[in-house]
Amino acid sequence: EEGGGAGEEYLFKIVVIGDSAVGKSNLLSRFARNEFDANSKATIGVEFQTQLLDIDGKEIKAQIWDTAGQERFRAVTSAYYRGAVGALVVYDITRQTTFDSVTRWLQELSMHCDTTVGKMLVGNKCDLDDIREVSKEEGKSVAEEQGLFFMETSALDSTNVEAAFEVVIREIY
Ligand code: GTP
Ligand code: MG
């Protein structure tokens, strides 16, 4: 309501990373616009959305960056990570290989950002529980080992989408 001024102090850059087709772009569109696309195309390059949040009465501007999981579609990595204060590392609970890649994504993150970055491990597509390949316990235990928050989400049915972003933002803030 007050607008301008003080609000500008709280601009947080958050990056979303993980293998192709784990649902990064849909998590972002669900969070920012409450939209889901069952036929979304692979991201090429980098996109971002800015979302205003009210955290404890403070206006927070979250600038959330989304890039391609596929190497050949990715933009310059160092620019993508520059200035990030939070990260969502996403895998797909129905594809073990995407969970195996989490270690590699965390390595890349640690190469480009310092250790204070707020990190959340996200097991997406929890609506597909009947074809799950990664148990919730496995997700939880990797998160504990690596010192990350953990949540299972569904961009399709909205489970924990807001919560996942908000926990990371609260950690930073
Ligand atoms: P890249 O841009 O290639 O890195 O992929 P991405 O991680 O951005 O994946 P994207 O959001 O494009 O989603 C890939 C596919 O998974 C699409 O067909 C989505 O509709 C589907 N999808 C995304 N999230 C969910 C979810 O929570 N549940 C289900 N059932 N499908 C999902
Ligand atoms: Mg994408």
Coordinates of C-alpha atoms and ligand atoms in Angstrom, one line a residue:
E1 CA 0.0 0.0 0.0
E2 CA 2.8 2.4 0.9
G3 CA 4.5 1.7 -2.5
G4 CA 8.0 2.7 -3.6
G5 CA 10.7 3.6 -1.2
A6 CA 11.4 1.0 1.4
G7 CA 10.1 -1.9 -0.8
E8 CA 13.0 -1.5 -3.1
E9 CA 15.4 -2.7 -0.4
Y10 CA 14.1 -6.2 -0.7
L11 CA 14.9 -7.5 -4.1
F12 CA 15.9 -11.2 -4.0
K13 CA 17.2 -13.2 -6.9
I14 CA 16.3 -16.8 -6.8
V15 CA 17.4 -19.4 -9.3
V16 CA 15.6 -22.6 -10.3
I17 CA 17.8 -25.4 -11.5
G18 CA 17.4 -29.1 -12.3
D19 CA 17.3 -31.5 -15.3
S20 CA 15.1 -30.9 -18.3
A21 CA 11.3 -31.6 -17.9
V22 CA 11.3 -31.8 -14.1
G23 CA 8.8 -29.0 -14.1
K24 CA 10.9 -25.9 -13.3
S25 CA 9.0 -23.6 -15.7
N26 CA 5.7 -24.8 -14.5
L27 CA 6.6 -24.3 -10.8
L28 CA 7.4 -20.7 -11.7
S29 CA 4.3 -20.1 -13.7
R30 CA 2.2 -21.7 -11.0
F31 CA 3.8 -19.5 -8.4
A32 CA 3.8 -16.2 -10.3
R33 CA 0.6 -16.5 -12.4
N34 CA -1.3 -19.5 -11.0
E35 CA -0.9 -21.2 -14.5
F36 CA 0.0 -24.7 -15.5
D37 CA 0.8 -25.9 -19.0
A38 CA 0.5 -29.6 -19.7
N39 CA 2.3 -29.1 -23.0
S40 CA 5.0 -26.7 -22.1
K41 CA 8.1 -26.6 -24.3
A42 CA 11.6 -26.9 -23.1
T43 CA 13.0 -23.5 -22.0
I44 CA 15.6 -22.0 -24.3
G45 CA 18.0 -19.5 -22.7
V46 CA 16.8 -17.7 -19.6
E47 CA 13.5 -16.3 -18.4
F48 CA 12.5 -14.6 -15.2
Q49 CA 9.4 -13.5 -13.4
T50 CA 9.1 -11.0 -10.6
Q51 CA 6.7 -11.7 -7.8
L52 CA 5.7 -9.4 -5.0
L53 CA 5.3 -11.1 -1.6
D54 CA 4.2 -9.9 1.7
I55 CA 6.4 -11.5 4.4
D56 CA 5.7 -10.3 7.9
G57 CA 4.3 -7.1 6.6
K58 CA 7.3 -6.3 4.5
E59 CA 7.0 -6.1 0.7
I60 CA 9.5 -8.5 -0.9
K61 CA 10.2 -8.5 -4.6
A62 CA 11.3 -12.0 -5.6
Q63 CA 13.0 -12.2 -9.0
I64 CA 12.9 -15.8 -10.0
W65 CA 15.1 -17.0 -12.8
D66 CA 14.5 -20.1 -14.8
T67 CA 16.8 -21.7 -17.4
A68 CA 17.0 -24.7 -19.6
G69 CA 17.8 -28.0 -18.0
Q70 CA 19.3 -29.1 -21.4
E71 CA 22.9 -28.1 -21.7
R72 CA 22.6 -27.1 -25.3
F73 CA 19.8 -24.6 -24.5
R74 CA 21.5 -23.0 -21.6
A75 CA 22.8 -19.4 -21.5
V76 CA 26.0 -18.2 -19.8
T77 CA 26.1 -20.0 -16.5
S78 CA 28.0 -17.4 -14.4
A79 CA 25.5 -14.7 -15.4
Y80 CA 22.6 -16.9 -14.5
Y81 CA 23.9 -17.4 -10.9
R82 CA 25.3 -13.9 -10.4
G83 CA 23.7 -12.2 -7.4
A84 CA 21.4 -15.1 -6.5
V85 CA 20.6 -15.4 -2.8
G86 CA 18.3 -18.4 -3.1
A87 CA 18.0 -21.6 -5.2
L88 CA 15.5 -24.3 -5.8
V89 CA 17.1 -27.5 -7.0
V90 CA 14.3 -29.5 -8.6
Y91 CA 14.0 -33.2 -9.5
D92 CA 11.0 -35.3 -10.8
I93 CA 9.9 -37.9 -8.3
T94 CA 8.9 -40.2 -11.2
R95 CA 12.4 -40.2 -12.7
Q96 CA 15.4 -41.5 -10.7
T97 CA 17.9 -40.0 -13.2
T98 CA 16.7 -36.5 -12.3
F99 CA 17.3 -37.3 -8.6
D100 CA 20.8 -38.7 -9.4
S101 CA 21.6 -35.4 -11.1
V102 CA 20.9 -33.3 -7.9
T103 CA 24.6 -33.7 -6.8
R104 CA 25.8 -32.3 -10.1
W105 CA 23.4 -29.3 -9.8
L106 CA 24.5 -28.6 -6.3
Q107 CA 28.2 -28.7 -7.4
E108 CA 27.4 -26.2 -10.1
L109 CA 25.6 -24.0 -7.6
S110 CA 28.5 -24.1 -5.2
M111 CA 30.9 -23.2 -7.9
H112 CA 29.0 -20.0 -8.7
C113 CA 27.4 -18.9 -5.4
D114 CA 28.7 -18.7 -1.9
T115 CA 27.5 -21.0 0.8
T116 CA 25.0 -18.6 2.3
V117 CA 22.6 -19.1 -0.6
G118 CA 19.3 -20.4 0.8
K119 CA 18.7 -23.8 -0.8
M120 CA 15.6 -25.9 -1.2
L121 CA 15.5 -29.4 -2.7
V122 CA 12.2 -29.9 -4.5
G123 CA 10.8 -33.2 -5.5
N124 CA 8.2 -32.1 -8.1
K125 CA 5.2 -34.0 -9.6
C126 CA 4.1 -35.5 -6.3
D127 CA 0.6 -35.8 -7.9
L128 CA 2.1 -38.8 -9.8
D129 CA 2.6 -40.9 -6.6
D130 CA 1.5 -44.1 -8.4
I131 CA 4.5 -44.0 -10.7
R132 CA 7.0 -42.6 -8.3
E133 CA 10.7 -43.8 -8.5
V134 CA 12.1 -41.7 -5.7
S135 CA 10.7 -42.1 -2.2
K136 CA 10.1 -39.1 0.0
E137 CA 12.6 -40.5 2.5
E138 CA 15.4 -40.6 -0.1
G139 CA 14.7 -36.9 -0.9
K140 CA 14.6 -36.0 2.7
S141 CA 17.9 -37.8 3.5
V142 CA 19.8 -36.2 0.6
A143 CA 18.5 -32.8 1.8
E144 CA 19.7 -33.4 5.3
E145 CA 23.1 -34.6 4.2
Q146 CA 23.6 -31.5 2.1
G147 CA 22.0 -29.0 4.5
L148 CA 19.0 -28.1 2.3
F149 CA 15.4 -27.6 3.0
F150 CA 13.2 -30.2 1.4
M151 CA 9.7 -30.3 0.0
E152 CA 7.7 -32.4 -2.5
T153 CA 5.6 -30.2 -4.8
S154 CA 3.1 -30.4 -7.6
A155 CA 2.9 -27.6 -10.2
L156 CA -0.1 -29.5 -11.5
D157 CA -2.3 -29.5 -8.4
S158 CA -0.4 -26.6 -6.6
T159 CA 0.8 -28.7 -3.6
N160 CA 3.5 -26.8 -1.7
V161 CA 4.4 -24.5 -4.6
E162 CA 4.0 -21.3 -2.7
A163 CA 5.5 -22.9 0.4
A164 CA 8.7 -23.9 -1.4
F165 CA 9.4 -20.4 -2.7
E166 CA 8.4 -18.8 0.6
V167 CA 10.6 -21.0 2.8
V168 CA 13.6 -20.0 0.7
I169 CA 12.7 -16.4 0.7
R170 CA 12.1 -16.4 4.5
E171 CA 15.5 -18.0 5.0
I172 CA 17.2 -15.3 3.0
Y173 CA 15.2 -12.5 4.6
Ligands
GTP1 P1 13.3 -27.5 -19.3 O1 12.8 -26.1 -19.6 O2 13.6 -28.3 -20.5 O3 14.5 -27.5 -18.4 O4 12.1 -28.3 -18.5 P2 11.3 -27.8 -17.2 O5 12.0 -28.3 -16.0 O6 11.1 -26.3 -17.2 O7 9.9 -28.6 -17.3 P3 8.5 -28.0 -17.6 O8 8.0 -27.1 -16.6 O9 8.5 -27.5 -19.0 O10 7.6 -29.3 -17.5 C1 7.9 -30.5 -18.3 C2 6.7 -31.4 -18.4 O11 6.3 -31.8 -17.1 C3 5.5 -30.6 -18.9 O12 4.7 -31.5 -19.7 C4 4.7 -30.2 -17.7 O13 3.3 -30.1 -18.0 C5 4.9 -31.4 -16.8 N1 4.8 -31.1 -15.4 C6 5.4 -30.1 -14.7 N2 5.2 -30.0 -13.4 C7 4.3 -31.1 -13.2 C8 3.7 -31.6 -12.0 O14 3.8 -31.1 -10.9 N3 2.9 -32.7 -12.2 C9 2.7 -33.3 -13.4 N4 2.0 -34.4 -13.5 N5 3.3 -32.9 -14.6 C10 4.1 -31.8 -14.4
MG2 MG 11.7 -24.9 -18.6

